[in-house]
Protein backbone atom coordinates (compact mmCIF):
# COMPACT_ATOMS: atom_id res chain seq x y z
CA MET A 1 44.17 102.09 95.54
CA THR A 2 41.66 102.27 92.68
CA GLU A 3 41.86 99.41 90.09
CA ALA A 4 43.31 101.83 87.36
CA GLY A 5 46.03 102.70 90.04
CA PHE A 6 46.79 99.12 90.56
CA ASP A 7 46.94 98.44 86.86
CA GLU A 8 49.57 101.36 86.29
CA LEU A 9 51.68 99.96 89.22
CA LEU A 10 51.51 96.68 87.79
CA GLU A 11 52.54 98.02 84.34
CA ALA A 12 55.47 99.62 85.85
CA VAL A 13 56.76 96.53 87.45
CA PRO A 14 60.24 95.74 85.56
CA ASP A 15 59.51 92.03 86.04
CA ALA A 16 56.76 89.70 84.48
CA VAL A 17 53.77 89.61 86.97
CA VAL A 18 50.89 86.84 87.05
CA ILE A 19 48.00 87.05 89.49
CA VAL A 20 46.24 83.89 90.02
CA ASP A 21 43.33 83.01 92.36
CA ARG A 22 43.26 80.03 94.86
CA HIS A 23 42.48 77.59 92.05
CA GLY A 24 45.47 78.31 90.17
CA VAL A 25 43.56 80.41 87.36
CA ILE A 26 45.15 83.40 85.76
CA ARG A 27 43.13 86.66 86.65
CA ARG A 28 45.64 89.50 85.78
CA LEU A 29 49.03 89.87 84.29
CA ASN A 30 51.13 92.64 82.97
CA ARG A 31 52.80 93.61 79.76
CA GLN A 32 56.09 92.16 80.74
CA ALA A 33 54.65 88.96 81.21
CA GLU A 34 53.12 88.83 77.82
CA VAL A 35 56.30 89.48 76.28
CA MET A 36 58.19 86.99 78.19
CA PHE A 37 55.91 84.22 77.46
CA GLY A 38 54.82 85.20 74.08
CA TYR A 39 50.99 85.22 74.75
CA GLY A 40 48.44 87.84 74.40
CA ARG A 41 46.59 88.77 77.47
CA ALA A 42 43.41 87.51 76.42
CA GLU A 43 44.94 84.06 75.58
CA LEU A 44 46.14 83.43 79.20
CA VAL A 45 43.36 85.16 81.46
CA GLY A 46 41.13 82.33 82.45
CA GLN A 47 43.57 79.62 82.08
CA ALA A 48 45.27 77.72 84.69
CA VAL A 49 48.76 78.92 85.55
CA GLU A 50 50.24 75.66 84.66
CA VAL A 51 50.17 76.36 80.89
CA LEU A 52 53.10 78.54 81.36
CA ILE A 53 55.04 75.51 83.10
CA PRO A 54 56.68 72.62 81.10
CA ASP A 55 54.53 69.40 80.89
CA ARG A 56 56.58 67.58 83.17
CA TYR A 57 56.23 69.77 86.26
CA ARG A 58 52.27 70.49 85.88
CA VAL A 59 50.95 67.87 87.87
CA ALA A 60 53.42 68.22 90.70
CA HIS A 61 52.94 72.17 90.36
CA VAL A 62 49.41 71.73 91.12
CA GLY A 63 50.25 69.90 94.43
CA HIS A 64 52.56 72.83 95.43
CA ARG A 65 50.15 75.25 94.57
CA GLU A 66 47.53 74.00 96.75
CA THR A 67 49.94 73.38 99.56
CA TYR A 68 50.84 76.98 99.40
CA SER A 69 47.09 78.30 99.25
CA ALA A 70 46.72 76.41 102.70
CA HIS A 71 49.61 78.43 104.08
CA PRO A 72 50.16 81.53 101.86
CA ARG A 73 53.06 83.98 102.71
CA THR A 74 55.65 85.82 101.07
CA ARG A 75 58.64 83.75 99.92
CA ALA A 76 60.67 82.34 96.86
CA MET A 77 59.11 79.83 94.84
CA GLY A 78 61.08 76.38 94.78
CA SER A 79 63.93 77.49 96.71
CA GLY A 80 67.20 75.69 95.96
CA LEU A 81 65.26 74.07 92.78
CA GLU A 82 65.90 74.94 89.19
CA LEU A 83 62.46 76.45 87.95
CA PHE A 84 61.46 76.76 84.29
CA GLY A 85 58.87 78.52 82.34
CA THR A 86 57.20 77.62 78.96
CA ARG A 87 56.99 80.16 75.98
CA SER A 88 53.92 79.88 73.56
CA ASP A 89 56.11 78.29 71.11
CA GLY A 90 57.04 75.39 73.54
CA ALA A 91 60.57 76.72 74.23
CA GLU A 92 61.71 76.34 78.05
CA PHE A 93 63.95 79.01 80.01
CA PRO A 94 65.20 79.24 83.25
CA VAL A 95 63.34 81.42 85.78
CA GLU A 96 63.20 83.03 89.44
CA VAL A 97 59.54 83.27 91.02
CA SER A 98 58.44 85.00 94.07
CA LEU A 99 55.32 84.61 95.45
CA SER A 100 53.08 87.01 97.56
CA PRO A 101 49.66 86.44 98.83
CA MET A 102 46.99 89.41 98.50
CA SER A 103 43.34 90.05 99.08
CA SER A 104 40.93 91.68 96.55
CA ALA A 105 37.37 92.20 97.31
CA GLY A 106 37.34 89.48 99.90
CA GLU A 107 39.10 87.03 97.44
CA SER A 108 42.52 85.52 98.03
CA LEU A 109 45.18 85.81 95.36
CA VAL A 110 48.81 84.80 94.67
CA ILE A 111 51.13 87.53 92.98
CA SER A 112 53.90 85.69 91.03
CA THR A 113 56.93 87.85 90.14
CA ILE A 114 58.61 86.01 87.42
CA ARG A 115 62.35 86.69 85.98
CA ASP A 116 63.81 85.45 83.18
CA VAL A 117 67.55 84.41 84.33
CA THR A 118 68.64 83.00 80.90
CA ASP A 119 71.30 85.32 80.50
CA ARG A 120 72.56 85.13 84.10
CA LYS A 121 72.88 81.17 84.04
CA ALA A 122 74.60 81.51 80.98
CA VAL A 123 77.08 83.43 82.85
CA GLU A 124 77.33 81.16 85.83
CA GLN A 125 77.69 78.30 83.47
CA ARG A 126 80.77 80.04 81.82
CA LEU A 127 82.12 80.74 85.06
CA ARG A 128 81.98 77.42 86.46
CA SER A 129 83.25 76.08 83.24
CA THR A 130 86.26 78.38 83.29
CA ALA A 131 86.88 77.79 87.04
CA ALA A 132 86.68 73.92 86.13
CA ASP A 133 89.30 74.52 83.44
CA LEU A 134 91.64 76.44 85.53
CA ALA A 135 91.41 73.90 88.47
CA ARG A 136 92.00 71.11 85.97
CA SER A 137 94.79 73.10 84.29
CA ASN A 138 96.42 73.70 87.81
CA ALA A 139 96.34 70.30 88.92
CA GLU A 140 97.71 69.37 85.41
CA LEU A 141 100.52 71.92 85.78
CA GLU A 142 101.38 70.75 89.44
CA GLN A 143 101.43 67.22 88.54
CA PHE A 144 103.72 68.10 85.60
CA ALA A 145 105.98 70.09 87.66
CA TYR A 146 106.47 67.40 90.18
CA VAL A 147 106.77 64.47 87.86
CA ALA A 148 109.21 66.58 85.70
CA SER A 149 111.20 67.62 88.52
CA HIS A 150 111.23 64.13 90.38
CA ASP A 151 112.16 62.47 87.17
CA LEU A 152 115.19 65.05 86.31
CA GLN A 153 116.78 64.28 89.90
CA GLU A 154 118.34 61.01 89.02
CA PRO A 155 119.98 61.80 85.68
CA LEU A 156 121.22 65.39 86.98
CA ARG A 157 122.85 63.67 90.29
CA MET A 158 124.44 61.45 87.98
CA VAL A 159 126.03 64.19 85.94
CA ALA A 160 126.96 66.23 88.93
CA SER A 161 128.71 63.01 90.78
CA TYR A 162 130.77 62.16 87.51
CA THR A 163 131.53 65.83 86.95
CA GLN A 164 132.65 65.94 90.28
CA LEU A 165 134.61 62.95 90.22
CA LEU A 166 136.33 64.14 87.07
CA GLY A 167 137.32 67.55 88.74
CA ARG A 168 139.08 65.71 91.61
CA ARG A 169 140.60 63.06 89.67
CA TYR A 170 142.22 65.05 86.82
CA ARG A 171 142.73 68.37 88.74
CA GLY A 172 145.90 70.10 87.08
CA LYS A 173 146.20 67.26 84.69
CA LEU A 174 144.32 68.53 81.81
CA GLY A 175 145.32 72.04 81.91
CA PRO A 176 144.13 75.08 83.45
CA ASP A 177 141.04 75.28 80.95
CA ALA A 178 139.84 72.00 81.34
CA ASP A 179 139.83 72.76 85.35
CA GLU A 180 137.93 75.70 84.72
CA PHE A 181 135.24 74.04 82.40
CA ILE A 182 134.87 71.28 84.80
CA GLY A 183 134.18 73.79 87.18
CA PHE A 184 131.53 75.33 85.20
CA ALA A 185 129.89 72.04 84.74
CA VAL A 186 129.74 71.32 88.30
CA ASP A 187 128.35 74.64 89.33
CA GLY A 188 125.81 74.27 86.57
CA ALA A 189 124.52 71.01 87.81
CA ARG A 190 124.32 72.30 91.57
CA ARG A 191 122.23 75.42 90.36
CA MET A 192 119.82 72.84 88.29
CA GLN A 193 119.71 70.92 91.31
CA ASP A 194 118.88 73.90 93.53
CA LEU A 195 116.11 74.87 90.74
CA ILE A 196 114.41 71.59 90.61
CA ASN A 197 114.34 71.34 94.46
CA ASP A 198 112.58 74.90 94.76
CA LEU A 199 110.18 73.80 91.75
CA LEU A 200 109.30 70.78 94.01
CA ASP A 201 108.66 72.91 97.11
CA TYR A 202 106.50 75.53 94.74
CA SER A 203 104.47 72.57 93.29
CA ARG A 204 104.14 70.94 97.00
CA ALA A 205 102.93 74.29 98.35
CA GLY A 206 99.97 74.22 95.98
CA SER A 207 98.98 70.52 96.47
CA ARG A 208 99.51 69.48 100.06
CA PRO A 209 96.58 69.62 102.42
CA LEU A 210 97.16 72.44 105.00
CA ARG A 211 97.38 71.19 108.54
CA LEU A 212 96.17 74.32 110.39
CA GLU A 213 97.56 74.91 114.12
CA ARG A 214 97.91 77.46 116.38
CA VAL A 215 101.66 78.53 115.76
CA ASP A 216 103.73 80.62 118.23
CA THR A 217 105.44 83.04 115.93
CA ASN A 218 107.58 84.30 118.60
CA GLN A 219 109.54 80.96 119.03
CA LEU A 220 109.53 80.49 115.26
CA VAL A 221 111.16 83.65 114.75
CA ASP A 222 113.72 82.97 117.34
CA ASP A 223 114.44 79.45 116.06
CA LEU A 224 114.96 80.77 112.58
CA SER A 225 117.18 83.72 113.51
CA HIS A 226 119.29 81.22 115.62
CA GLU A 227 119.28 78.89 112.49
CA LEU A 228 120.27 81.59 110.18
CA GLY A 229 123.48 82.72 112.36
CA THR A 230 122.49 86.16 112.29
CA ASP A 231 124.08 87.14 115.65
CA GLY A 232 121.31 89.81 116.50
CA ALA A 233 120.67 91.10 112.94
CA VAL A 234 117.07 89.80 113.39
CA THR A 235 114.88 91.46 115.86
CA ARG A 236 111.12 91.22 116.77
CA ASP A 237 108.34 92.65 118.76
CA ASP A 238 106.01 90.64 120.43
CA LEU A 239 104.20 88.62 117.85
CA PRO A 240 100.56 87.23 117.88
CA ARG A 241 99.97 83.71 117.90
CA VAL A 242 98.35 82.66 114.46
CA THR A 243 96.45 79.86 112.68
CA ALA A 244 98.66 78.58 110.01
CA ASP A 245 100.34 75.25 108.78
CA PRO A 246 103.31 75.62 110.89
CA THR A 247 105.79 73.99 108.18
CA GLN A 248 104.51 76.37 105.37
CA LEU A 249 104.42 79.37 107.52
CA ARG A 250 108.22 78.56 108.44
CA ARG A 251 109.12 78.65 104.95
CA VAL A 252 107.39 82.00 104.24
CA LEU A 253 109.43 83.61 107.30
CA GLN A 254 112.56 81.85 106.49
CA ASN A 255 112.55 83.14 103.04
CA LEU A 256 111.56 86.67 104.02
CA ILE A 257 114.25 86.84 106.64
CA ALA A 258 116.79 85.42 104.62
CA ASN A 259 115.95 87.77 101.79
CA GLY A 260 116.37 91.04 103.94
CA LEU A 261 119.40 89.72 105.18
CA LYS A 262 120.99 88.82 101.77
CA PHE A 263 120.24 92.06 100.04
CA HIS A 264 121.70 94.20 102.35
CA GLN A 265 123.67 97.42 101.42
CA SER A 266 127.62 96.93 101.22
CA ASP A 267 128.40 99.82 103.93
CA THR A 268 125.35 98.80 106.17
CA PRO A 269 125.37 95.65 108.35
CA PRO A 270 122.03 93.93 107.82
CA HIS A 271 119.33 93.97 110.00
CA VAL A 272 115.58 92.63 109.67
CA HIS A 273 112.61 93.49 112.21
CA VAL A 274 109.46 91.06 112.47
CA SER A 275 106.35 92.72 113.80
CA GLY A 276 102.63 91.67 114.00
CA MET A 277 99.34 92.69 114.79
CA ARG A 278 95.34 91.77 114.40
CA ASP A 279 93.97 93.34 111.58
CA GLY A 280 90.12 92.82 111.63
CA ASP A 281 89.52 89.36 110.67
CA PHE A 282 93.31 88.88 109.82
CA ASP A 283 96.57 88.70 111.68
CA ARG A 284 99.26 90.58 109.77
CA LEU A 285 102.94 89.97 109.93
CA ARG A 286 105.45 92.46 108.93
CA VAL A 287 109.12 91.59 107.79
CA ARG A 288 111.16 94.88 107.47
CA ASP A 289 114.90 95.22 106.54
CA ASN A 290 117.36 97.93 105.72
CA GLY A 291 118.55 96.44 102.50
CA ILE A 292 118.76 97.70 99.01
CA GLY A 293 115.14 98.40 98.34
CA ILE A 294 113.31 97.56 95.28
CA GLU A 295 112.29 99.88 92.21
CA PRO A 296 108.48 100.40 91.92
CA GLN A 297 108.38 98.76 88.58
CA TYR A 298 109.51 95.55 89.99
CA ARG A 299 107.27 95.23 93.13
CA GLU A 300 104.89 92.72 91.31
CA ARG A 301 107.56 91.07 89.21
CA ILE A 302 109.39 89.65 92.43
CA PHE A 303 106.38 87.43 93.07
CA VAL A 304 106.84 85.69 89.56
CA LEU A 305 108.28 82.43 89.36
CA PHE A 306 111.89 82.33 88.50
CA GLN A 307 111.83 86.36 88.29
CA ARG A 308 115.55 87.86 89.27
CA LEU A 309 116.24 91.39 89.47
CA HIS A 310 120.09 90.79 90.17
CA THR A 311 122.64 88.30 88.59
CA ARG A 312 123.76 85.30 90.68
CA GLU A 313 127.15 86.74 90.89
CA GLU A 314 125.54 89.63 92.91
CA TYR A 315 122.98 87.77 94.90
CA PRO A 316 122.72 84.16 94.68
CA GLY A 317 119.44 82.53 94.47
CA THR A 318 116.87 80.78 92.00
CA GLY A 319 114.26 83.36 91.93
CA ILE A 320 111.48 80.89 93.28
CA GLY A 321 111.41 81.88 96.98
CA LEU A 322 109.06 84.81 96.91
CA ALA A 323 106.54 82.78 94.44
CA ILE A 324 106.47 80.08 97.06
CA CYS A 325 105.77 82.70 99.80
CA LYS A 326 102.86 84.07 97.66
CA ARG A 327 101.51 80.73 96.96
CA ILE A 328 101.44 79.75 100.66
CA VAL A 329 99.84 82.67 101.82
CA GLN A 330 97.16 82.95 99.19
CA ARG A 331 96.21 79.19 99.93
CA HIS A 332 95.80 80.18 103.28
CA GLY A 333 93.29 82.62 102.39
CA GLY A 334 95.66 85.68 103.14
CA ALA A 335 97.48 88.12 100.73
CA ILE A 336 101.20 89.22 100.61
CA GLU A 337 102.38 92.89 99.55
CA VAL A 338 105.47 94.63 99.40
CA GLU A 339 106.75 98.38 100.46
CA SER A 340 109.94 99.53 99.36
CA GLU A 341 112.13 102.48 97.96
CA PRO A 342 115.60 102.18 96.50
CA GLY A 343 118.22 102.38 99.06
CA GLN A 344 115.59 102.65 101.88
CA GLY A 345 115.02 99.13 102.72
CA THR A 346 111.94 96.66 102.20
CA THR A 347 108.85 95.71 104.20
CA PHE A 348 106.92 92.26 103.12
CA SER A 349 103.57 92.36 104.76
CA PHE A 350 101.22 89.50 104.72
CA THR A 351 98.16 88.27 106.32
CA LEU A 352 96.54 84.84 107.73
CA PRO A 353 92.90 84.45 108.57
CA VAL A 354 91.54 84.18 112.18
CA GLN A 355 90.37 80.95 112.17
CA THR A 356 89.78 77.94 114.12
CA PRO A 357 92.66 75.17 113.35
CA THR A 358 92.05 72.01 111.67
CA ASN A 359 92.98 70.15 114.95
CA GLU A 360 90.46 71.44 117.68
CA GLU A 361 93.05 70.15 120.56
CA GLU A 362 95.49 73.17 119.12
CA ALA A 363 92.80 75.81 119.74
CA GLU A 364 93.27 78.15 122.71
């Protein structure tokens, strides 16, 4: 390539390029380097390359440059380090530098390709700050939920106990309205206790360390079917063994199976079928029911805390179960989704990464 052709190619490069000899003297640069550093070309050619580096790094850079000259190869400069350049006005800015050796007329040269990463560093800093704020906010929210729920338990137990005592001691003595009102109070206290207990479960699902083990999902589903007293309403395929926290996986399957049994159509016996398969780097479990189904506009809402699609009189519950399921699955590194049509049943599908258990002795 002719010298003119090389200069044309140098100017076409989108990054700043500075070419130095084995002594670190600048021999050539492109227009992008002039703009980046704020010098004219004549001001830099013949200068030591350290003029483009902050004072505090210059002595060390001479040593690094000499080491590179002894073993030249194409590589990133200062891998893993924060690198800075200095403009003509003394302002510092973060850079990335790639080094490549070349030979011209028998002379050893080094091409330095320099990129100003000020904007990218600013974005990264904002992302780190946002992530830190989010983590702190989540931790504070979890702590608040746990403390608030725990501290509410004792006074609520007292309210429930004494209201139940009133109901037993004065039943029929204060008139039918009083019996009904006391019943409302007892029911309200009981529902509040259920809400607090589920809120505690939600908080724990996001804060307790995962204890990953190999879990026999066949046995887990059989145990849940027996405990729920379904009498054949729950069936399954041969399911894969998965890596998960067994207590939390049990909670997910229990919620999904119980929901499938609860939200059944009045004229059809409930039936829930559990299946599973390996799906790339994930194990996928599916819980399908023949229930009332879910309208399309509500399929995301059902995973939101305290969201209910039906009255308590129609279907009891706190509206936290699916939010807990989603939180548990996401903490495992998986995802949960729903497929449903009104009157055609619902299928919940969730994934768990294929990974090595925390306890090596549990690995197969």
